[in-house]
Each structure stands twice: as C-alpha cells, then as structure tokens.
Coordinates of C-alpha atoms in Angstrom, one line a residue:
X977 CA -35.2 -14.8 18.8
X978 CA -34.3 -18.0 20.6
X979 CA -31.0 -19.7 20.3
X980 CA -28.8 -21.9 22.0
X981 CA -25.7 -20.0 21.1
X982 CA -25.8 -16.6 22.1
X983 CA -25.0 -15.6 25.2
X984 CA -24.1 -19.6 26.2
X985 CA -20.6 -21.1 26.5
X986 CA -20.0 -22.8 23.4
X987 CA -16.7 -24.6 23.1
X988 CA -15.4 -24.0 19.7
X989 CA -14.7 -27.0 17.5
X990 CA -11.3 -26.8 16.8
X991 CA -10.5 -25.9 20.2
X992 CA -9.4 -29.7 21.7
X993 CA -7.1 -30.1 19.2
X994 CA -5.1 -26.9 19.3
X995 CA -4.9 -27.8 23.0
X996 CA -3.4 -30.7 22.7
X997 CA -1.6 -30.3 19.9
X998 CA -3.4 -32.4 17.5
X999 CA -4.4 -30.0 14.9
X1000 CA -2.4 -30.6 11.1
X1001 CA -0.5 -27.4 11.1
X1002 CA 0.5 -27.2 6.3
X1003 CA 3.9 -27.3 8.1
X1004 CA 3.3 -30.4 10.1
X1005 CA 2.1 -32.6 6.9
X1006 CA 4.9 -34.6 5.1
X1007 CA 4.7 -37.6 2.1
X1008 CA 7.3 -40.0 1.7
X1009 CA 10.2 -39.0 -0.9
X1010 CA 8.8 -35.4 -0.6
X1011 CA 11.1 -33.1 -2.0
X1012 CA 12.2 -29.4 -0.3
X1013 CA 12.0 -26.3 -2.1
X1014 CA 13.6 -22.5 -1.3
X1015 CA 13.2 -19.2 -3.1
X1016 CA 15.9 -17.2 -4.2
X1017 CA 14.6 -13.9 -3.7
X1018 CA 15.8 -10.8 -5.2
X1019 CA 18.2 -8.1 -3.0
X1020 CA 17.1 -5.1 -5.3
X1021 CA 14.0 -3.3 -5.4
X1022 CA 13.9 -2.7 -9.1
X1023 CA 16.2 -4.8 -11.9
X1024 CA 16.3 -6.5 -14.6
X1025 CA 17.7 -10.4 -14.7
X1026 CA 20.2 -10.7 -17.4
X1027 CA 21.0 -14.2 -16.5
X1028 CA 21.0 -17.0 -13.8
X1029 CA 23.8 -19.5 -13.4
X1030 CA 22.7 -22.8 -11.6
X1031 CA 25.8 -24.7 -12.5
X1032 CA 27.2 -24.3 -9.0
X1033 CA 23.8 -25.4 -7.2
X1034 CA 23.0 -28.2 -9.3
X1035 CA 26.4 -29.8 -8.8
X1036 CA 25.7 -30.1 -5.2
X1037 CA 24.9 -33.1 -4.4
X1038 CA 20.9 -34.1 -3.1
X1039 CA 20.0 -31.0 -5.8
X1040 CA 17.4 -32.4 -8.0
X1041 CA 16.0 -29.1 -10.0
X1042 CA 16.9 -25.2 -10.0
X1043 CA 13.9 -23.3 -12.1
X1044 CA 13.4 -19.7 -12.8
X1045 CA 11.5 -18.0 -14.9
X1046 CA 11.6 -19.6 -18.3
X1047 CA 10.4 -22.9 -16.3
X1048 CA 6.8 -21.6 -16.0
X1049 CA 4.4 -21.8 -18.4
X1050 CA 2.2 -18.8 -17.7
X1051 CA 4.4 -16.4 -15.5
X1052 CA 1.9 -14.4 -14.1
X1053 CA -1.1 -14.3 -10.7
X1054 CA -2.7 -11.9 -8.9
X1055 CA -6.0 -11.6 -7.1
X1056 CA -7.8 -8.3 -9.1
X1057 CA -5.0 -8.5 -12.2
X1058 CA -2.1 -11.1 -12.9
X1059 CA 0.4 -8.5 -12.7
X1060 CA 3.3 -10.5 -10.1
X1061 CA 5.1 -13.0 -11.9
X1062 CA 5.7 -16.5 -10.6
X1063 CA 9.4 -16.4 -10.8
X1064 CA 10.6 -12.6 -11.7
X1065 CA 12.7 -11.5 -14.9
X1066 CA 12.0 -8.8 -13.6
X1067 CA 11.9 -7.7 -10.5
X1068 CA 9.8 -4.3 -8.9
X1069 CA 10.5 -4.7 -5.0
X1070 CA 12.8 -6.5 -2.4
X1071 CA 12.0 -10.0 -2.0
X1072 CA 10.3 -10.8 -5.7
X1073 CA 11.4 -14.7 -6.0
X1074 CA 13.3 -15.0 -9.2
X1075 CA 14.4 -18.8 -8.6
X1076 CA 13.2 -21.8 -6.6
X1077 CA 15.3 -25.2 -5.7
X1078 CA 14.6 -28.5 -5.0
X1079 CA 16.3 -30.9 -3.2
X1080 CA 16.3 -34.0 -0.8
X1081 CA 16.6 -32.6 2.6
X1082 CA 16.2 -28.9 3.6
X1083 CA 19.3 -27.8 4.0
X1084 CA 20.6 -28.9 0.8
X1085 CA 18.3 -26.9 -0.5
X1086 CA 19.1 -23.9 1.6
X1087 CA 22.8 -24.3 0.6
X1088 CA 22.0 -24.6 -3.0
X1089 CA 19.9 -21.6 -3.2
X1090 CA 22.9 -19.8 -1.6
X1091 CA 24.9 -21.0 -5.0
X1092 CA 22.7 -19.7 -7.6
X1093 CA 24.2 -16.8 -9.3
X1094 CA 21.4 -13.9 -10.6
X1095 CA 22.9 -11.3 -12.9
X1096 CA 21.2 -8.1 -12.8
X1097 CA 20.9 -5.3 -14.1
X1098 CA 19.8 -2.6 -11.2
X1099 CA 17.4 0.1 -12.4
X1100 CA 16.6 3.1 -10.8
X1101 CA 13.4 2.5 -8.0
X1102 CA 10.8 5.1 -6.9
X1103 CA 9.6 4.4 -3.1
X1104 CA 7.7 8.0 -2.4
X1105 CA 4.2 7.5 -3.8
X1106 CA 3.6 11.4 -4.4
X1107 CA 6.6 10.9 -6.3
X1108 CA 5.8 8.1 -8.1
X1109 CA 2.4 9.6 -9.3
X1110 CA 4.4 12.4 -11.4
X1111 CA 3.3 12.0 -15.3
X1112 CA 7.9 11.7 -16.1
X1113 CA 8.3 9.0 -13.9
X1114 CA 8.3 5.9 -15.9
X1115 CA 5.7 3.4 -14.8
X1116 CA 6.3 0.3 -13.4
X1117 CA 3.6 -1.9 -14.9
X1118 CA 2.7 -0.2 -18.9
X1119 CA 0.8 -3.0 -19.9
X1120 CA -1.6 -2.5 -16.7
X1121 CA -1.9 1.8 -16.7
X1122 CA 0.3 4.6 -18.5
X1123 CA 1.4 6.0 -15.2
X1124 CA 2.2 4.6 -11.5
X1125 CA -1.9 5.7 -10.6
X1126 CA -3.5 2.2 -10.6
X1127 CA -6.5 3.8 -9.0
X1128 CA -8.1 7.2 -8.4
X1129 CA -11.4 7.6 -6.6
X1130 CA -13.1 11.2 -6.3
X1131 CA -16.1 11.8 -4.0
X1132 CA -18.1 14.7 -4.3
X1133 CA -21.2 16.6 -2.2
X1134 CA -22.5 20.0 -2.2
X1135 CA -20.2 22.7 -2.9
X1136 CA -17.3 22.9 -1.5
X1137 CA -17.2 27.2 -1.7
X1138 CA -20.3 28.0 0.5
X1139 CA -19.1 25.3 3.5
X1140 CA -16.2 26.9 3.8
X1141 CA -17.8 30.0 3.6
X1142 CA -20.0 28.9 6.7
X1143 CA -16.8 27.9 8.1
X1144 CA -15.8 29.6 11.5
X1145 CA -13.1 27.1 11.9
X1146 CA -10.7 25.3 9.6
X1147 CA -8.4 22.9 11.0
X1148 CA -5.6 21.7 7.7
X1149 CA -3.2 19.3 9.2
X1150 CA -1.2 15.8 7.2
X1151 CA -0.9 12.5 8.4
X1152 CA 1.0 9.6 7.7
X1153 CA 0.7 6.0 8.7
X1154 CA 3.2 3.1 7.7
X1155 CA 3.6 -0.2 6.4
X1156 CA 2.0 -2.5 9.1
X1157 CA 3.1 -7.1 8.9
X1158 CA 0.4 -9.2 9.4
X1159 CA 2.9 -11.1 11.7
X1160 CA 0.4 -14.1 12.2
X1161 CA 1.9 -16.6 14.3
X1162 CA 2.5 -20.0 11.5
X1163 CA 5.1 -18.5 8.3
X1164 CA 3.4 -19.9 5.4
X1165 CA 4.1 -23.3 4.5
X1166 CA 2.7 -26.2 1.4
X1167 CA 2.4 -29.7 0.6
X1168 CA 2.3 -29.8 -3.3
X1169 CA 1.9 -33.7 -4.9
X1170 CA 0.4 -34.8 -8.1
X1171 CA -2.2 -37.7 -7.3
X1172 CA -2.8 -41.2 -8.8
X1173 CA -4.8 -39.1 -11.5
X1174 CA -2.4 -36.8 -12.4
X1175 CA -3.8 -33.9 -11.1
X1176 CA -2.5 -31.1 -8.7
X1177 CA -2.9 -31.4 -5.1
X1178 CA -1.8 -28.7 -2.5
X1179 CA -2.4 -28.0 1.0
X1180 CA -2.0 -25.0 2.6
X1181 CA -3.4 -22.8 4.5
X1182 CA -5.4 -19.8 3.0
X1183 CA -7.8 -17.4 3.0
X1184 CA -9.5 -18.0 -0.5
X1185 CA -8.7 -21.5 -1.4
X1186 CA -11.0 -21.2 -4.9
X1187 CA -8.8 -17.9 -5.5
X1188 CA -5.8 -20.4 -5.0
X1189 CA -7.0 -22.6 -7.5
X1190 CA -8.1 -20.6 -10.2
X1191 CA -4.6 -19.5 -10.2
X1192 CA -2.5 -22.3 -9.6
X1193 CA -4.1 -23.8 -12.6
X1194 CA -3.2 -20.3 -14.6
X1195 CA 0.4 -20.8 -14.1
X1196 CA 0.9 -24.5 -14.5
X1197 CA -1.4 -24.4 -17.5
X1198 CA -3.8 -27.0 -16.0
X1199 CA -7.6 -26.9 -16.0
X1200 CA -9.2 -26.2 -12.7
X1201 CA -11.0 -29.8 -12.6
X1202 CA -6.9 -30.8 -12.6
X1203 CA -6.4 -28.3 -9.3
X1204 CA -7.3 -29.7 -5.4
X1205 CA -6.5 -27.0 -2.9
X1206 CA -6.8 -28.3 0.9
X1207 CA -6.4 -26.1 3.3
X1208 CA -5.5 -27.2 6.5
X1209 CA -5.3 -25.2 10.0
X1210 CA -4.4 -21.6 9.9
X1211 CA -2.4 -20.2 12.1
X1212 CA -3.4 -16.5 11.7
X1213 CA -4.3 -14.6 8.7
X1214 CA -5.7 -10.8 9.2
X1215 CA -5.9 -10.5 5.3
X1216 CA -2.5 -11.8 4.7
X1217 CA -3.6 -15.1 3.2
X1218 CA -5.6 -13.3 0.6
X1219 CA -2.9 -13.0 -2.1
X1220 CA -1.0 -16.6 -2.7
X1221 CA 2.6 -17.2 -1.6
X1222 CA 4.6 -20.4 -2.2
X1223 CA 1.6 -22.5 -3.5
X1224 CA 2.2 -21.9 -7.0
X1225 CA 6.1 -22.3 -7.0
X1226 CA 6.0 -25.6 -5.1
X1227 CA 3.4 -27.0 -7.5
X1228 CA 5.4 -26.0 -9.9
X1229 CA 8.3 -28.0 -8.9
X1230 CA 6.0 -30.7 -8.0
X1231 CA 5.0 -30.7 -12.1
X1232 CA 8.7 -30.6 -13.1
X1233 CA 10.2 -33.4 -10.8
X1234 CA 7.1 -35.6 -10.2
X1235 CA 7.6 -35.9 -6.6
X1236 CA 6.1 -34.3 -3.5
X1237 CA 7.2 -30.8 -2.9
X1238 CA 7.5 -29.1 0.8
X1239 CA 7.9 -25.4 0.9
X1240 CA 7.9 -23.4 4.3
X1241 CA 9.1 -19.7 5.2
X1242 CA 11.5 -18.6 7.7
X1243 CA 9.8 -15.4 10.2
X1244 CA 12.4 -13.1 8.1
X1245 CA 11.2 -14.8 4.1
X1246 CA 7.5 -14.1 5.3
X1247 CA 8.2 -10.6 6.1
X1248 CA 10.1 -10.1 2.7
X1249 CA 7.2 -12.0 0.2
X1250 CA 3.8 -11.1 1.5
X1251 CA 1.8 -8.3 1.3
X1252 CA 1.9 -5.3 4.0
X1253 CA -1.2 -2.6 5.2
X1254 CA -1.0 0.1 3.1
X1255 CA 0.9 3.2 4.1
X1256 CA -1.0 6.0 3.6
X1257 CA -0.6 10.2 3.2
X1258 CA -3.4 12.1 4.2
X1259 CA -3.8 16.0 3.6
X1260 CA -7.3 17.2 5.7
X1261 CA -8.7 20.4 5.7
X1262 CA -11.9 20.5 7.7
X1263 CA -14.3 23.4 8.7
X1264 CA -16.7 23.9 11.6
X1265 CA -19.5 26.6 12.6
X1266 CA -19.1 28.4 15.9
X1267 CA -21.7 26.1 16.8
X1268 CA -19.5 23.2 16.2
X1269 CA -21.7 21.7 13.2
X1270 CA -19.3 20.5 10.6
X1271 CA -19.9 21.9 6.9
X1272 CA -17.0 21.2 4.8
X1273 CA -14.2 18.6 4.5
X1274 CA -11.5 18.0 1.5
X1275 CA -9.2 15.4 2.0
X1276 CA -6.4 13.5 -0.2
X1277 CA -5.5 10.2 0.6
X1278 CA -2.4 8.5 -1.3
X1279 CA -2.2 4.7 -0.6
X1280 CA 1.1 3.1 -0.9
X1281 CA 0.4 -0.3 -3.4
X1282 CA 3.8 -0.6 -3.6
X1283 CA 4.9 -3.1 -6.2
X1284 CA 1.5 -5.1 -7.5
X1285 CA -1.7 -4.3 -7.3
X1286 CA -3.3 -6.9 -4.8
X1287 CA -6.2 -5.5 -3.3
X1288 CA -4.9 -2.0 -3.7
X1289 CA -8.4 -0.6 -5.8
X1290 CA -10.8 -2.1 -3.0
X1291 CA -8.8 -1.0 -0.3
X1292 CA -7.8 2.5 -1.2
X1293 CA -12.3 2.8 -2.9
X1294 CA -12.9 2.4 1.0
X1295 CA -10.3 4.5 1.9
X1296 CA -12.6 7.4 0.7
X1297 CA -16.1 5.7 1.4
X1298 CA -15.0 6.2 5.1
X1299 CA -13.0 9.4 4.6
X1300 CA -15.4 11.3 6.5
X1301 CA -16.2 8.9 9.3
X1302 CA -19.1 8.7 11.2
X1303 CA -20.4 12.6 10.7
X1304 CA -22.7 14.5 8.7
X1305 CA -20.9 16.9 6.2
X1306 CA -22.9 18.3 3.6
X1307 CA -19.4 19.7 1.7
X1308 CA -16.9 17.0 1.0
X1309 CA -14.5 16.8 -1.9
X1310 CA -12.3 13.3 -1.5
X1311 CA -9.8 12.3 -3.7
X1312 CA -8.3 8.6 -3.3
X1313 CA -5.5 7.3 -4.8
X1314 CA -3.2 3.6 -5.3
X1315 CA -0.5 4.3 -6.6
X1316 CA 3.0 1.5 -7.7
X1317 CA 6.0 2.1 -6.1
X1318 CA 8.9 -0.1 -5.1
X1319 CA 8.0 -1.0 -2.1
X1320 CA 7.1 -4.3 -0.5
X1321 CA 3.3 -4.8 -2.3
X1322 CA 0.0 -4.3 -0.2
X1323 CA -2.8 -5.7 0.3
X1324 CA -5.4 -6.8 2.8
X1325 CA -5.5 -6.4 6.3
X1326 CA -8.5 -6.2 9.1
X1327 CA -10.0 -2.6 8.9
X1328 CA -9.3 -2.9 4.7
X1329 CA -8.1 0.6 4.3
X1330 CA -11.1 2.1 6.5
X1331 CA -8.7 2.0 9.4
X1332 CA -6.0 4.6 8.2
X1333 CA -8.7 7.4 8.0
X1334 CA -9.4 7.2 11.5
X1335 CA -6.1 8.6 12.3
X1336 CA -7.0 11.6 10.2
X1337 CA -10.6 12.3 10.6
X1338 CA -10.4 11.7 14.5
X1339 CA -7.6 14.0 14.9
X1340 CA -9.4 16.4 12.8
X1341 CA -12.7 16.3 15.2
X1342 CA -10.1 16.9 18.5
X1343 CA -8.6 19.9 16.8
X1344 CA -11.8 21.3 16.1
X1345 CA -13.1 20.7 19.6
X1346 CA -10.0 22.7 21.4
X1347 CA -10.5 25.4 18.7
X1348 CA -14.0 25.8 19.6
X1349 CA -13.9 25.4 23.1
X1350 CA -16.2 22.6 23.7
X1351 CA -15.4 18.8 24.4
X1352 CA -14.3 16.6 21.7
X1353 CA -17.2 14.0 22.9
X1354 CA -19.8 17.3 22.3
X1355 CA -18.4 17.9 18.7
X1356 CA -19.0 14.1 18.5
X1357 CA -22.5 13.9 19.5
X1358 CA -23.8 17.1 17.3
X1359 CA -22.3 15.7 14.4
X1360 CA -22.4 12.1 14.1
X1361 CA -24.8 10.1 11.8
X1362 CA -28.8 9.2 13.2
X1363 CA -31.0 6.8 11.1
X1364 CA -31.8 9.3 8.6
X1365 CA -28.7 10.6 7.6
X1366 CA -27.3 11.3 4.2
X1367 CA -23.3 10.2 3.8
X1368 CA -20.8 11.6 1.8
X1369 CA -21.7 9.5 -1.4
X1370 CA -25.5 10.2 -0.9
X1371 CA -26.3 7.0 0.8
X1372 CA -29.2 7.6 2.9
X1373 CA -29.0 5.5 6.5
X1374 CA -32.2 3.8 6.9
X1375 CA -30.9 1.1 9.4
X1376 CA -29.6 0.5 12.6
X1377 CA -27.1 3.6 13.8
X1378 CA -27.0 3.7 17.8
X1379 CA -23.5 6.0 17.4
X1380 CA -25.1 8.5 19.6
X1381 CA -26.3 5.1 22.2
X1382 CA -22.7 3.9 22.1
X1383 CA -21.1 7.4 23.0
X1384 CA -23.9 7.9 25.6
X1385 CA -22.6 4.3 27.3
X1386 CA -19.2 4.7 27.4
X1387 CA -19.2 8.5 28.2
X1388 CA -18.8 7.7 32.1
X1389 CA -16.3 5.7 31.3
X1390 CA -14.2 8.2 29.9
X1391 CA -14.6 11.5 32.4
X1392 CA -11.2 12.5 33.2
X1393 CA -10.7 15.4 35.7
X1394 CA -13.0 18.1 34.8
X1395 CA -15.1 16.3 32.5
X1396 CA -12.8 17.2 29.2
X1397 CA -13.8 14.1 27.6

C-alpha cells in the first residue's frame, strides 16, 4: 500500500494554532450582554430537597434568574437511560447540581449562588458496592431496576469441575482499583444563545456533539431541528466528555432570560460533576497444570457506577469480555456486575473497563509462574492466544494475533539478572 502519510512527518492541522495561541478554546468565546451562570451543587451524597430559598440571591444586585428544579421542563439526561436529573430534587451523590444562577458578571454570580438556601432532608447513602447489591438495601433508582444491580453479565465455557480437577495449581487472590479523574487540561466550559430563529445554539466542547443534542432538546422541550451544538477545541477528553455537563443548564438559562449564557468550571467543580473510571473489586481464582497450561479461571468483577448509570453496562460487558486476557482457558466462569451507589457516577475512560482486569489477570499469570517455577514470560508464551484460538465467549480468532511476535521482540528488552523475565 502506498501513502503519503505513514511513516512521513505530517504536521497536524490544528497544530499552528495551539502554538500560537490562536485556537477558540469554549472558554475563550464570549457575546455581547452574555450572561454568567454557577451551579449550586449539593454537599450530601443522598437527600431529599424540601425547599430552596432564592430570596437572599435574587436581591443581590446584577442577579437576573435563580432556577432549580421546577424550572425545567423535562428534568431528566443520560447517555444509555435518562436517569440524572437536570437540576436535582433529589440528590444520589456529592456534587448533583440542584440550582443554577444567572447574573451580569461572574462574580455576582459566584456570590449569589453562595446565598441560595437548599433545605434538605439527608437520607442514609450506601458507598460499598457489595453492599449496595444486598436484595434489603433500598435501591436508588426504582423506576430504572428493583435493586442497586443495573447490570450483571455471566460468561460461561466448559466445565468449571474437571479444569480444576486438572489443576496442579490454584492461585485465589482480590484486587481492587479506585476511582481514577479524567483530569484533562481545559474544565468544561459553554456558550449557550438562542439565534435570530429562535432556536438553541451552544458551543462546547464534546465528545458526542449529536448525543448533546438529542438531549439538550429533551430537557428544554425543543425539537432537535431547534438544537445547534458547536463544538469548538477540546482541551482533553479521555471519555470524560461522553456524558454532558453544563450544556443543558446554561441553555436552560439561555431559554428563561433570552440572553447569552456563559458557564465554565473551576479544577475543584469539574472534579465534583463529571464522571470518574470505575472502581472495581475483583475476586480471581485461577488454575494451572504442572506444565504451566492454564485450564480453569472464575472471576467476579463488581464495578462501582456510583450514582447514574452512564456508560456503566458497556463498560462493566467488557469488563468480562477481557476477564481472561490474552490466554487460552478452556474453563472460565465470569460473573460482571454495575452496580448504584453513592458515589461520584462513572463512566468512560480510555481502556473502557478492559483496563481494570489487567491488574487482576496479570498478577494472576506472575503468581502462577513463581508457583510453578518457570518465568512469568514462559507461562506467557504457552498460553496466550495464536490465530486459531477459541476465547472465553467462543469467539474463534481468525485474524491478525502476533502476541507471541510482540513478546518475542521485546523479550531482550526485559532480561533482568538471570534471565527471570
């Protein structure tokens, strides 16, 4: 194949004007009589609002609108269901917005939000996931499932009896990884306006500006001809753009006041209102021949959704695709589960859930190695997948698998001392 691109220096597109600092950042756009919206955000992880006082705010002066809840026509979004509202009556984790205000300059509005009083009632919150899954524990979102399971995920191949009676070795070990920020270097910011049409502009910057749309229109109660999403440079993503942020609230002060709304988070809002990696619990028990040929593997994997579901169903569905890794085992029993809690939500980020298995599984494969005496790159190589291999959900590799190429490349690399590697 002949191209002019591989393996040549092409200079990106967009490169010039990050250099010099031309690119249109959503935070560097601004209209004329824009206004300046910020969230109140709840301090409780679980609560109910009883009531929210905006006299205070609203007699400050340059306060043009304080709007909660009732202010929203259709008080609901989410990518896979609309199960996070808008503005909260009721609130499931730290940081669910539960009031917006809008004002002439931003620290008005910064001010202002820091007079709006939120009555709430404080209800007890659940933050283990294990514990959460128990069939007492009331669930946080009935309408969506009768318990805190959103998702469950079996895999199942051969029979799990005869590998591990094959088994010479059984290595059973848990692991735990934690909530991981996207941390991506511009806080999210919008531009929301209605045009000389009347219909909804915004500009941001997101992953899935349709996804934007679709719901933006939703929760204003517009039709999606009446939506424009624009999205402008993005500084950094990593997944975290997938699920909206302050699009929806600043075009919904933008409906209500008629003027241009600009909405940007602090470093410590962003941490508090988007989604997180999911923290995972892993319980493996794998088994080995003298030989060191694998033949059985169970594993449990409990995915921390925390407070909506997000991506949480594909995330945690590819948690167990990849539960085995790269390695032939004819017995494997897999059981994957998303499950609500009260933690910060969680969503998308790089790897999607395949990269918290790698903890497990690769531990597993080093355990197994020292047991049996052999290197872990030699329980590796007799066990990874060739073209022709059959994976744990019966998918037969017919493509390109070099796994036993790569290893065989970066093997010198590796020898330490005595060749352990």
């Amino acid at each position: 194949m002949n191209t002019t691109v591989v393996g040549s220096r092409v200079v990106r597109e967009d490169a010039w004007g990050k250099v010099f600092g031309q690119t249109k950042f959503p935070a560097d756009v601004n209209l004329p009589e824009q206004l300046y919206g910020v969230v109140v955000r709840s301090p409780h992880p679980h609560a109910r609002v009883r009531g929210i006082n905006i006299e205070k705010a609203m007699g400050l002066g340059g306060v043009v609108a304080v709007l909660s809840a009732k202010d929203v026509p259709h008080n609901s979004h989410g990518v896979l269901f609309r199960d996070q509202p808008v503005l909260a009556d009721y609130v499931r984790m730290v940081g669910d917005p539960v009031a917006v205000v809008g004002a002439e300059t931003l620290e008005i509005a910064r001010a202002a939000a820091k007079l709006v009083e939120v009555d709430y009632e404080v209800l007890p919150a659940v933050f283990n996931p294990e514990e959460a899954m128990m069939p007492d524990v009331l669930p946080l979102h009935p309408d969506l499932r009768p318990t805190n399971v959103l998702f469950h995920m079996p895999i199942r191949r051969g029979t799990m009896e005869e590998g591990w009676a094959l088994a010479d070795v059984v290595i059973e070990k848990d692991y735990n990884t934690q909530h991981v920020d996207h941390a991506f270097l511009q806080p999210e910011a919008v531009l929301a306006y209605v045009d000389e049409r009347g219909h909804m502009v915004v500009q941001t910057a997101t992953q899935y500006a349709h996804y934007d749309r679709g719901e933006i229109a939703h929760a204003l109660g517009l039709r999606f001809s009446q939506v424009q999403v624009k999205t402008l440079a993005v500084g950094g993503a990593f997944g975290g753009r997938e699920d909206i942020s302050l699009q929806i609230i600043a075009a919904l002060m933008a409906q209500t006041t008629l003027r241009p709304v600009k909405m940007e988070n602090t470093r410590e809002e962003s941490f508090y209102s988007h989604s997180k990696r999911h923290p995972m619990r892993m319980h493996y028990k794998t088994g080995a021949t003298k030989e060191g040929k694998l033949v059985a593997m169970e594993a449990k994997i409990i995915g921390d959704a925390g407070a909506y579901a997000s991506w949480s169903i594909n995330v945690l569905r590819k948690s167990a695709v990849h539960g085995t890794g790269p390695y032939v085992i004819p017995n494997v029993s897999i059981d994957s589960y998303a499950v609500f809690t009260n933690n910060p939500f969680t969503g998308a980020m790089r790897g999607f859930g395949a990269a918290q298995t790698v903890l497990a599984y690769e531990s597993q494969m080093d355990l197994l190695a020292k047991e049996l005496g052999i290197s872990p790159l030699e329980i590796r190589l007799r066990n990874l997948f060739r073209v022709g291999s059959t994976t744990a959900t019966g998918q037969v590799l017919t493509g390109s698998v070099p796994l036993d190429q790569c290893l065989a490349k970066i093997a010198p690399y590796l020898q330490r001392g005595e060749g352990t590697v």
